[in-house]
Short mmCIF file of C-alpha atoms (C1' of nucleotides) in Angstrom, two decimals:
data_model
loop_
_atom_site.label_atom_id
_atom_site.label_comp_id
_atom_site.label_asym_id
_atom_site.label_seq_id
_atom_site.Cartn_x
_atom_site.Cartn_y
_atom_site.Cartn_z
CA MET A 1 0.16 -0.09 0.22
CA PRO A 2 2.29 2.85 -1.39
CA PHE A 3 0.72 6.00 -1.10
CA THR A 4 1.08 9.19 -3.70
CA ALA A 5 3.18 11.81 -2.50
CA ALA A 6 0.20 14.44 -2.46
CA GLU A 7 -1.23 11.40 0.09
CA GLU A 8 1.48 11.98 1.52
CA ASN A 9 1.71 15.06 2.28
CA TYR A 10 -2.03 15.75 3.20
CA ILE A 11 -1.01 12.78 5.81
CA LYS A 12 1.43 14.81 7.51
CA THR A 13 -0.21 17.90 7.61
CA ILE A 14 -3.51 16.61 9.51
CA PHE A 15 -1.33 14.35 11.33
CA GLN A 16 0.35 17.59 12.55
CA LEU A 17 -2.67 19.71 12.88
CA GLN A 18 -4.95 16.82 14.90
CA ILE A 19 -2.00 16.92 17.93
CA ILE A 20 -2.64 20.73 18.01
CA GLU A 21 -6.49 21.34 17.08
CA GLY A 22 -7.91 17.52 17.95
CA MET A 23 -10.33 17.28 15.44
CA VAL A 24 -8.92 18.67 12.09
CA SER A 25 -11.11 21.40 9.72
CA THR A 26 -11.11 21.83 6.01
CA ASN A 27 -9.78 25.23 5.77
CA SER A 28 -6.85 24.74 8.37
CA VAL A 29 -5.72 22.05 5.75
CA ALA A 30 -6.38 24.05 2.77
CA SER A 31 -4.50 26.94 4.57
CA THR A 32 -1.68 24.53 5.28
CA LEU A 33 -1.18 23.25 2.33
CA GLU A 34 -1.90 26.37 0.44
CA THR A 35 -4.36 24.84 -2.05
CA SER A 36 -8.14 25.46 -1.66
CA ALA A 37 -10.86 23.83 0.52
CA ALA A 38 -12.42 21.54 -2.74
CA SER A 39 -9.08 20.17 -3.16
CA VAL A 40 -8.71 18.88 0.74
CA THR A 41 -12.48 17.56 0.26
CA ASP A 42 -11.47 15.65 -2.52
CA MET A 43 -8.32 14.23 -1.23
CA LEU A 44 -10.59 13.68 2.07
CA LYS A 45 -12.77 11.12 0.20
CA LYS A 46 -10.17 9.11 -1.36
CA LEU A 47 -7.97 9.27 2.15
CA LYS A 48 -11.22 7.69 3.82
CA LEU A 49 -12.02 4.74 1.10
CA LYS A 50 -8.12 3.78 1.80
CA LYS A 51 -9.50 3.62 5.50
CA LEU A 52 -6.96 6.29 6.55
CA LEU A 53 -9.19 8.31 8.68
CA VAL A 54 -12.63 9.40 10.30
CA TYR A 55 -14.52 11.70 8.23
CA GLU A 56 -18.04 12.75 8.11
CA LYS A 57 -19.65 15.54 5.66
CA TYR A 58 -19.02 18.87 7.39
CA LYS A 59 -18.27 17.12 10.84
CA GLY A 60 -14.31 17.78 10.90
CA PHE A 61 -11.81 14.51 10.33
CA LYS A 62 -8.92 12.88 12.08
CA LEU A 63 -6.49 10.11 11.37
CA ASN A 64 -7.31 6.89 12.57
CA ASN A 65 -4.19 4.49 13.83
CA GLU A 66 -3.65 3.65 9.93
CA GLY A 67 -2.93 6.33 9.08
CA LYS A 68 -1.06 7.75 12.36
CA ARG A 69 1.14 5.28 11.72
CA ALA A 70 1.46 5.93 7.78
CA ALA A 71 1.83 9.69 9.03
CA LEU A 72 4.92 8.65 11.65
CA SER A 73 6.56 6.66 8.71
CA ILE A 74 6.74 9.96 6.64
CA ILE A 75 7.76 12.10 9.47
CA ARG A 76 10.60 9.77 10.15
CA LYS A 77 11.91 9.72 6.94
CA HIS A 78 11.73 13.79 6.71
CA ARG A 79 13.28 14.05 9.85
CA LEU A 80 16.29 11.33 8.77
CA TRP A 81 17.05 13.18 5.39
CA GLU A 82 17.53 16.79 7.55
CA THR A 83 19.41 15.04 9.63
CA PHE A 84 21.69 13.57 7.14
CA LEU A 85 22.03 16.94 5.24
CA VAL A 86 22.81 18.74 7.90
CA ASN A 87 25.23 16.76 10.01
CA ILE A 88 26.70 14.58 6.96
CA LEU A 89 26.52 17.04 3.69
CA HIS A 90 26.62 20.26 6.26
CA PHE A 91 23.83 22.04 5.07
CA LYS A 92 22.70 24.67 7.34
CA TRP A 93 19.76 23.95 9.25
CA ASP A 94 17.55 26.67 7.36
CA GLU A 95 18.43 25.18 3.88
CA VAL A 96 17.19 21.80 4.17
CA HIS A 97 13.25 21.84 4.54
CA GLU A 98 12.34 21.71 1.00
CA VAL A 99 14.72 19.39 -0.03
CA ALA A 100 13.66 17.23 2.91
CA GLU A 101 10.15 17.75 1.32
CA GLN A 102 11.38 15.67 -1.59
CA LEU A 103 13.39 13.00 -0.14
CA GLU A 104 10.44 11.87 2.45
CA HIS A 105 8.87 10.58 -0.67
CA ILE A 106 11.12 8.10 -1.53
CA GLN A 107 9.88 4.57 -1.29
CA SER A 108 12.27 2.47 -0.09
CA ASN A 109 12.17 0.75 3.51
CA GLN A 110 15.78 -0.85 3.05
CA LEU A 111 16.73 2.94 2.40
CA ILE A 112 15.42 4.61 5.25
CA ASP A 113 16.84 1.87 7.70
CA HIS A 114 20.06 1.80 6.30
CA LEU A 115 20.42 5.84 6.30
CA ASP A 116 18.84 5.12 10.28
CA HIS A 117 21.71 3.02 10.75
CA PHE A 118 24.41 5.06 9.00
CA LEU A 119 23.52 8.40 10.75
CA GLY A 120 23.39 6.53 14.41
CA ASN A 121 19.89 6.04 14.79
CA PRO A 122 19.72 9.98 15.56
CA GLN A 123 16.86 10.35 18.44
CA PHE A 124 16.61 13.96 17.01
CA ASP A 125 16.49 15.91 14.05
CA PRO A 126 18.81 19.18 13.36
CA HIS A 127 15.51 21.10 14.70
CA GLY A 128 15.34 19.24 18.07
CA ASP A 129 12.47 17.66 16.98
CA PRO A 130 11.87 13.68 18.13
CA ILE A 131 12.30 11.22 15.24
CA PRO A 132 10.09 8.16 15.19
CA ASP A 133 12.04 4.69 15.35
CA ALA A 134 10.98 1.73 12.64
CA ALA A 135 7.97 1.02 14.53
CA GLY A 136 7.03 4.40 14.70
CA LYS A 137 7.81 5.24 18.48
CA MET A 138 8.92 8.41 19.59
CA PRO A 139 10.50 10.03 22.33
CA ILE A 140 7.86 12.20 23.58
CA MET A 141 9.98 14.90 24.63
CA THR A 142 8.07 18.45 24.88
CA GLN A 143 9.89 19.87 27.98
CA ILE A 144 13.94 20.31 27.20
CA ASN A 145 16.16 21.47 29.84
CA LEU A 146 18.15 24.49 28.45
CA THR A 147 21.73 22.67 28.70
CA LYS A 148 19.93 19.80 26.63
CA PHE A 149 18.37 22.56 23.74
CA PRO A 150 19.43 22.48 20.38
CA LEU A 151 21.44 25.95 19.62
CA HIS A 152 19.55 28.49 17.71
CA ILE A 153 16.13 27.22 18.02
CA VAL A 154 13.53 29.03 19.65
CA GLY A 155 11.53 27.64 22.46
CA GLU A 156 9.32 28.71 25.11
CA VAL A 157 10.16 28.96 28.98
CA CYS A 158 7.33 26.63 30.24
CA SER A 159 8.59 25.46 33.87
CA VAL A 160 11.03 26.61 36.27
CA GLY A 161 13.36 23.88 38.48
CA SER A 162 13.80 25.80 41.71
CA GLN A 163 11.44 27.70 43.46
CA SER A 164 14.03 29.80 45.66
CA SER A 165 12.86 33.65 45.70
CA ASP A 166 16.59 34.08 44.43
CA MET A 167 16.60 32.19 41.83
CA LEU A 168 12.88 33.53 40.72
CA SER A 169 14.28 37.15 41.25
CA LEU A 170 17.38 36.79 39.06
CA LEU A 171 14.64 35.10 36.43
CA SER A 172 12.71 38.13 36.77
CA HIS A 173 15.49 40.84 36.81
CA LYS A 174 16.91 39.32 33.61
CA HIS A 175 13.26 39.37 32.34
CA ILE A 176 12.52 36.10 32.10
CA GLU A 177 9.42 34.02 33.01
CA ILE A 178 7.16 31.43 32.00
CA GLY A 179 5.87 31.77 28.46
CA SER A 180 9.32 33.96 27.28
CA LYS A 181 10.88 33.23 23.59
CA ILE A 182 14.36 31.96 24.09
CA SER A 183 17.18 30.63 22.13
CA VAL A 184 20.46 29.16 23.15
CA GLU A 185 22.82 31.34 20.79
CA GLN A 186 26.03 29.36 22.74
CA PHE A 187 27.57 26.74 25.00
CA PHE A 188 30.54 27.05 26.59
CA ALA A 189 31.84 22.99 27.09
CA PHE A 190 34.81 24.81 29.43
CA ASP A 191 32.36 25.55 32.45
CA GLU A 192 28.97 24.78 30.67
CA SER A 193 27.62 28.44 30.68
CA ILE A 194 25.70 29.19 27.60
CA ASP A 195 24.85 32.58 25.94
CA VAL A 196 21.07 32.79 25.60
CA LYS A 197 18.91 35.54 23.81
CA ILE A 198 15.90 36.60 24.54
CA ASN A 199 13.04 36.87 22.06
CA ASN A 200 13.34 41.07 22.73
CA SER A 201 16.96 40.69 21.52
CA ILE A 202 18.75 41.16 25.50
CA MET A 203 21.46 39.32 25.39
CA VAL A 204 21.86 37.35 28.60
CA ASN A 205 24.51 35.31 30.04
CA ILE A 206 22.76 32.55 32.28
CA SER A 207 25.25 29.97 34.03
CA ALA A 208 25.22 26.18 34.17
CA LYS A 209 23.34 26.40 37.64
CA LEU A 210 20.34 28.54 36.09
CA ALA A 211 20.07 27.12 32.74
CA GLN A 212 19.90 23.59 34.71
CA HIS A 213 16.60 24.79 36.28
CA LEU A 214 14.98 26.31 33.26
CA TYR A 215 12.82 24.00 31.02
CA VAL A 216 11.55 25.50 27.59
CA LYS A 217 8.54 24.07 25.60
CA LYS A 218 9.52 23.60 21.80
CA LEU A 219 7.31 25.87 19.32
CA ASN A 220 4.94 24.38 16.70
CA TYR A 221 6.99 24.56 14.07
CA ALA A 222 6.31 23.22 10.93
CA SER A 223 9.70 21.19 10.37
CA MET B 1 13.61 24.54 -16.97
CA PRO B 2 12.96 22.15 -14.00
CA PHE B 3 11.43 18.70 -15.38
CA THR B 4 8.88 16.65 -14.47
CA ALA B 5 9.92 12.59 -13.68
CA ALA B 6 7.85 11.19 -16.30
CA GLU B 7 10.12 14.14 -19.11
CA GLU B 8 13.56 13.09 -16.99
CA ASN B 9 12.91 9.17 -17.63
CA TYR B 10 11.97 9.99 -21.52
CA ILE B 11 15.08 12.11 -21.77
CA LYS B 12 17.53 9.68 -20.12
CA THR B 13 15.92 6.77 -22.36
CA ILE B 14 16.34 8.44 -25.64
CA PHE B 15 19.87 9.76 -24.78
CA GLN B 16 21.23 6.17 -23.67
CA LEU B 17 19.28 5.12 -27.33
CA GLN B 18 20.80 7.22 -29.83
CA ILE B 19 24.46 6.23 -28.60
CA ILE B 20 23.85 3.09 -29.68
CA GLU B 21 21.26 3.64 -32.54
CA GLY B 22 21.81 7.46 -33.46
CA MET B 23 18.43 8.21 -34.49
CA VAL B 24 16.09 6.87 -32.46
CA SER B 25 12.57 5.16 -33.07
CA THR B 26 9.30 5.35 -31.31
CA ASN B 27 9.17 1.59 -31.00
CA SER B 28 12.69 1.28 -29.10
CA VAL B 29 11.85 4.07 -26.81
CA ALA B 30 8.09 2.49 -25.83
CA SER B 31 9.94 -1.25 -24.95
CA THR B 32 12.81 0.34 -23.45
CA LEU B 33 10.13 2.27 -20.71
CA GLU B 34 7.61 -0.29 -21.42
CA THR B 35 4.89 1.78 -22.38
CA SER B 36 2.85 1.97 -25.40
CA ALA B 37 4.16 3.51 -28.91
CA ALA B 38 1.04 6.14 -28.20
CA SER B 39 2.59 7.66 -24.90
CA VAL B 40 5.96 8.27 -26.55
CA THR B 41 4.61 10.22 -29.41
CA ASP B 42 2.65 12.04 -26.84
CA MET B 43 5.94 12.91 -24.96
CA LEU B 44 7.89 13.50 -28.26
CA LYS B 45 5.40 16.11 -28.64
CA LYS B 46 6.16 17.88 -25.52
CA LEU B 47 9.99 17.60 -25.35
CA LYS B 48 9.87 19.32 -28.84
CA LEU B 49 8.03 22.33 -27.72
CA LYS B 50 10.40 22.49 -24.78
CA LYS B 51 13.11 22.33 -27.74
CA LEU B 52 15.06 19.25 -26.74
CA LEU B 53 14.78 17.07 -29.59
CA VAL B 54 15.22 17.45 -33.16
CA TYR B 55 11.66 15.34 -34.03
CA GLU B 56 9.52 15.47 -37.31
CA LYS B 57 6.86 12.93 -37.45
CA TYR B 58 7.45 9.34 -39.03
CA LYS B 59 10.87 10.11 -39.47
CA GLY B 60 12.59 9.30 -35.92
CA PHE B 61 14.00 11.86 -33.41
CA LYS B 62 17.41 12.61 -31.62
CA LEU B 63 18.21 15.11 -28.52
CA ASN B 64 19.95 18.08 -29.34
CA ASN B 65 22.66 20.16 -27.36
CA GLU B 66 19.98 21.25 -24.93
CA GLY B 67 18.54 17.85 -24.65
CA LYS B 68 21.58 15.96 -23.95
CA ARG B 69 22.76 18.34 -21.35
CA ALA B 70 19.75 17.67 -19.63
CA ALA B 71 20.62 14.05 -19.89
CA LEU B 72 23.61 14.22 -18.37
CA SER B 73 22.56 15.76 -15.47
CA ILE B 74 19.88 13.35 -15.00
CA ILE B 75 23.05 10.17 -15.30
CA ARG B 76 25.21 12.26 -12.96
CA LYS B 77 22.55 12.23 -10.42
CA HIS B 78 21.73 8.49 -10.92
CA ARG B 79 25.42 7.41 -10.97
CA LEU B 80 26.19 9.80 -7.50
CA TRP B 81 23.32 8.51 -5.66
CA GLU B 82 24.26 4.66 -6.90
CA THR B 83 27.56 5.17 -5.61
CA PHE B 84 26.46 6.63 -2.64
CA LEU B 85 24.06 3.57 -1.82
CA VAL B 86 26.62 1.19 -1.99
CA ASN B 87 29.83 2.90 -0.49
CA ILE B 88 27.99 5.04 2.26
CA LEU B 89 24.98 2.75 2.80
CA HIS B 90 26.42 -0.59 1.78
CA PHE B 91 23.90 -1.32 -0.56
CA LYS B 92 25.07 -4.68 -2.93
CA TRP B 93 25.58 -3.29 -6.09
CA ASP B 94 22.59 -5.34 -7.89
CA GLU B 95 20.25 -3.58 -5.24
CA VAL B 96 20.80 -0.04 -6.37
CA HIS B 97 19.12 0.45 -9.48
CA GLU B 98 15.60 1.11 -8.71
CA VAL B 99 15.95 3.40 -5.34
CA ALA B 100 18.33 5.30 -7.80
CA GLU B 101 15.48 5.77 -10.36
CA GLN B 102 13.62 7.33 -7.95
CA LEU B 103 16.60 9.63 -5.88
CA GLU B 104 17.90 10.97 -9.55
CA HIS B 105 14.59 12.74 -10.17
CA ILE B 106 14.94 15.28 -6.80
CA GLN B 107 15.69 18.69 -8.14
CA SER B 108 17.95 20.55 -6.04
CA ASN B 109 22.01 21.57 -7.51
CA GLN B 110 22.86 22.34 -3.74
CA LEU B 111 22.35 18.53 -2.97
CA ILE B 112 23.86 16.95 -5.91
CA ASP B 113 26.94 19.36 -5.62
CA HIS B 114 27.27 18.70 -2.05
CA LEU B 115 26.98 14.95 -2.61
CA ASP B 116 29.41 14.83 -5.08
CA HIS B 117 31.82 16.34 -2.54
CA PHE B 118 31.33 14.14 0.05
CA LEU B 119 31.50 11.37 -2.08
CA GLY B 120 35.69 12.67 -2.88
CA ASN B 121 34.40 13.42 -6.50
CA PRO B 122 34.03 9.90 -7.99
CA GLN B 123 34.98 9.21 -11.89
CA PHE B 124 33.17 6.27 -11.63
CA ASP B 125 29.97 4.43 -10.29
CA PRO B 126 29.95 1.16 -8.82
CA HIS B 127 29.17 -0.55 -12.21
CA GLY B 128 32.20 1.30 -13.73
CA ASP B 129 30.10 3.57 -15.66
CA PRO B 130 31.65 6.86 -15.75
CA ILE B 131 29.75 9.97 -13.89
CA PRO B 132 29.50 13.33 -16.06
CA ASP B 133 30.83 16.30 -13.67
CA ALA B 134 28.79 19.32 -12.79
CA ALA B 135 29.45 20.98 -16.36
CA GLY B 136 28.29 17.61 -17.90
CA LYS B 137 31.68 16.06 -19.26
CA MET B 138 32.53 12.72 -18.52
CA PRO B 139 35.55 10.85 -18.22
CA ILE B 140 36.34 8.42 -20.96
CA MET B 141 37.48 4.87 -20.45
CA THR B 142 38.77 1.80 -22.74
CA GLN B 143 36.02 -0.68 -22.58
CA ILE B 144 36.49 -4.18 -24.44
CA ASN B 145 33.69 -6.40 -24.45
CA LEU B 146 34.68 -9.78 -23.02
CA THR B 147 33.39 -11.32 -26.13
CA LYS B 148 36.60 -9.19 -27.99
CA PHE B 149 38.78 -9.84 -25.48
CA PRO B 150 41.80 -11.14 -26.13
CA LEU B 151 42.92 -14.73 -24.97
CA HIS B 152 44.86 -15.62 -21.69
CA ILE B 153 45.29 -11.82 -20.58
CA VAL B 154 44.10 -10.96 -17.27
CA GLY B 155 41.56 -8.00 -17.03
CA GLU B 156 39.57 -6.07 -15.06
CA VAL B 157 35.85 -6.19 -14.65
CA CYS B 158 34.63 -2.57 -15.09
CA SER B 159 31.57 -2.33 -16.19
CA VAL B 160 28.51 -4.22 -16.70
CA GLY B 161 26.04 -3.51 -19.51
CA SER B 162 22.86 -4.74 -17.99
CA GLN B 163 21.20 -3.40 -15.42
CA SER B 164 18.82 -6.22 -14.87
CA SER B 165 18.90 -8.26 -11.19
CA ASP B 166 19.02 -11.30 -12.76
CA MET B 167 21.86 -10.76 -14.47
CA LEU B 168 23.82 -8.79 -11.80
CA SER B 169 22.50 -11.67 -8.97
CA LEU B 170 24.00 -14.66 -11.28
CA LEU B 171 27.38 -12.46 -11.65
CA SER B 172 27.39 -12.11 -7.54
CA HIS B 173 27.05 -15.54 -7.19
CA LYS B 174 29.53 -16.33 -9.64
CA HIS B 175 31.67 -13.83 -7.64
CA ILE B 176 32.53 -11.22 -10.22
CA GLU B 177 32.43 -7.95 -9.32
CA ILE B 178 33.60 -4.56 -10.80
CA GLY B 179 37.64 -5.32 -9.97
CA SER B 180 37.36 -8.79 -10.17
CA LYS B 181 40.23 -10.13 -12.26
CA ILE B 182 39.37 -12.17 -15.72
CA SER B 183 41.10 -13.71 -18.21
CA VAL B 184 39.10 -15.70 -20.96
CA GLU B 185 40.71 -19.03 -21.67
CA GLN B 186 38.68 -20.19 -24.46
CA PHE B 187 36.43 -19.19 -27.51
CA PHE B 188 33.83 -21.60 -29.15
CA ALA B 189 32.98 -19.78 -31.98
CA PHE B 190 30.45 -22.84 -32.36
CA ASP B 191 28.21 -20.99 -30.10
CA GLU B 192 29.94 -18.00 -29.28
CA SER B 193 30.12 -19.06 -25.66
CA ILE B 194 33.39 -18.54 -23.82
CA ASP B 195 35.55 -20.01 -20.70
CA VAL B 196 36.51 -17.36 -18.41
CA LYS B 197 39.02 -17.66 -15.55
CA ILE B 198 38.34 -15.37 -12.25
CA ASN B 199 41.68 -14.65 -10.49
CA ASN B 200 40.84 -17.18 -7.58
CA SER B 201 41.69 -19.84 -10.15
CA ILE B 202 37.78 -20.69 -10.30
CA MET B 203 36.92 -21.86 -13.95
CA VAL B 204 33.35 -20.25 -14.85
CA ASN B 205 31.82 -21.02 -18.14
CA ILE B 206 29.88 -17.79 -19.18
CA SER B 207 27.50 -17.94 -22.15
CA ALA B 208 28.02 -15.23 -25.20
CA LYS B 209 24.67 -13.41 -23.66
CA LEU B 210 26.29 -12.89 -20.36
CA ALA B 211 29.11 -11.91 -21.89
CA GLN B 212 28.22 -9.31 -23.96
CA HIS B 213 27.07 -7.38 -20.79
CA LEU B 214 30.72 -7.48 -19.07
CA TYR B 215 33.32 -5.09 -20.34
CA VAL B 216 36.90 -5.53 -18.91
CA LYS B 217 39.58 -3.39 -18.66
CA LYS B 218 43.06 -4.46 -19.85
CA LEU B 219 45.88 -3.84 -17.42
CA ASN B 220 48.75 -2.62 -17.79
CA TYR B 221 50.52 -5.11 -15.71
CA ALA B 222 48.82 -8.15 -16.65
CA SER B 223 50.70 -10.29 -19.79
"C1'" DT C 1 -34.37 32.55 15.79
"C1'" DT C 2 -34.19 34.51 11.89
"C1'" DA C 3 -30.65 36.72 8.93
"C1'" DA C 4 -25.76 37.02 7.75
"C1'" DA C 5 -21.31 35.38 7.63
"C1'" DA C 6 -18.35 31.67 7.36
"C1'" DT C 7 -17.54 27.25 5.91
"C1'" DT C 8 -17.67 22.55 3.13
"C1'" DT C 9 -18.94 20.05 -0.19
"C1'" DT C 10 -20.82 19.55 -5.35
"C1'" DA C 11 -20.15 20.42 -10.28
"C1'" DG C 12 -17.69 20.98 -14.12
"C1'" DA C 13 -12.98 22.25 -16.23
"C1'" DT C 14 -8.19 21.44 -16.53
"C1'" DT C 15 -3.23 19.54 -17.05
"C1'" DT C 16 -0.07 15.46 -16.76
"C1'" DG C 17 0.35 11.31 -18.42
"C1'" DT C 18 -1.19 7.02 -19.41
"C1'" DC C 19 -4.04 3.69 -21.76
"C1'" DT C 20 -6.77 1.19 -26.43
"C1'" DA C 21 -8.24 1.27 -31.37
"C1'" DA C 22 -8.47 3.04 -35.63
"C1'" DA C 23 -6.29 5.69 -39.22
"C1'" DA C 24 -2.28 7.44 -41.15
"C1'" DA C 25 2.83 6.72 -43.49
"C1'" DT C 26 6.28 4.06 -44.19
"C1'" DA C 27 8.49 -0.58 -44.98
"C1'" DT C 28 9.28 -5.16 -46.93
"C1'" DT C 29 7.88 -8.75 -49.86
"C1'" DT C 30 6.06 -11.41 -53.30
"C1'" DA D 1 4.60 -2.14 -58.33
"C1'" DA D 2 1.14 -4.41 -55.36
"C1'" DA D 3 -0.28 -6.18 -51.53
"C1'" DT D 4 1.08 -6.95 -46.94
"C1'" DA D 5 3.05 -5.74 -42.51
"C1'" DT D 6 5.20 -3.03 -39.58
"C1'" DT D 7 5.71 1.60 -37.18
"C1'" DT D 8 3.95 5.63 -36.08
"C1'" DT D 9 -0.07 8.77 -35.17
"C1'" DT D 10 -4.59 10.49 -34.24
"C1'" DA D 11 -8.81 10.20 -31.34
"C1'" DG D 12 -10.84 9.79 -27.51
"C1'" DA D 13 -10.94 7.89 -22.78
"C1'" DC D 14 -9.20 8.05 -18.15
"C1'" DA D 15 -7.42 8.34 -13.16
"C1'" DA D 16 -5.05 11.68 -10.31
"C1'" DA D 17 -4.56 16.30 -8.68
"C1'" DT D 18 -5.67 20.60 -9.02
"C1'" DC D 19 -9.20 24.66 -10.04
"C1'" DT D 20 -13.26 28.38 -9.73
"C1'" DA D 21 -17.79 29.02 -9.15
"C1'" DA D 22 -22.32 27.64 -7.09
"C1'" DA D 23 -25.44 25.21 -3.52
"C1'" DA D 24 -25.55 23.42 0.76
"C1'" DT D 25 -24.69 23.18 5.34
"C1'" DT D 26 -23.26 24.98 9.79
"C1'" DT D 27 -22.20 28.79 12.85
"C1'" DT D 28 -22.43 33.36 14.48
"C1'" DA D 29 -24.84 37.77 15.35
"C1'" DA D 30 -28.51 41.00 15.25
#
DNA sequence: TTAAAATTTTAGATTTGTCTAAAAATATTT
DNA sequence: AAATATTTTTAGACAAATCTAAAATTTTAA
């Protein structure tokens, strides 16, 4: 049961939308894929016929288990190819998306398994997104400690490990609070300190001890 | 001017046929691509419109310089991907064709240039076929068909004409691969079969049909 | 709770690449 | 050179994926 590239793009998009929205609407798929609502309706009929989603006219839709399995396989391919492009071919992390969009549709389990092995069975892609394994299992890591957070990726502070007032007033002074947009710009192996950039462009130097208590949630970027 | 995968398959096929046949016929393309003659005629009209070939109804056709340039670019991609699959991902040389047929259609000059560099700008692919460079230049090699090869001279297998998996797995079973040292010990005019000796002294009888697809490079030190 | 607005689906058309069957052109053979 | 065979092209149809415009349905709001 191989899918066409168009079907795969719909499957992947619906999967990502239903994580956020639960039930997915025709218009949200249309605007994500930059296509017309009519085209989405047409494709929904095909995907329903192939028993990949639960769908009733005018009522919204979502992938069933079979559809989710398919989506995870496509996401696995996409993220492994992105890892290959950045780690092996030295693409910059912001240049890989378009090419990975093409490579993810290559049909060969042998290829993707060999690629996975060659890359050392990576758990996360260059954007920090988790890579599903061959069985579709994916490490669910919504919270990442700032010391482990990938460089140059914007995250959102969602948890602070220490509740001590010293800590919290320091954070307050640096204008860091729950919801602040943060990216790690540099990591110094020497003393494990890091440079952090807040959304308003103020550079702050945060010590490792502080960073250990900051938990950051990745934003929902399409990757 | 990007081409569709279908267009690229026709361009590549016509290029390979016109090396052998000079002028190419509708039927030869149809049988190579396992499609109908009517489909070939349809595609010829499109390729003529895109100024990739010289074609008059009922008179045969061939690629012009623009078409050849396109063909060499596709062949470059195909052979670089085959090299990647065998040298890096450790595919067997008889398993790569189908996957490379897909990968050759990925559209990204940056990708193929980075891949070329990563592989060390190889001159020949795992089947011994020359890889065109970014400008379309291709190294020419003195290749002699096994049926024409002088008796008792040790040569090195450098190319296999047929990519059929039957052929390749037969060769694999006989321990013949690119780089194998081979000598022709006897030629039987009767049925054009030949006796071939491999470097490890195993005698194999190879039929003429098989030999026709084996190209052997003369080694300078062999006598 | 109707009227207006937004969303979704249907209807009909288009493009790409394919097919079969039949017609046209070329090649072969008697 | 005429009859036959082969090759090639045309004609008409189909599936996939898309579009626009109009109709159907649901949601929102006066």
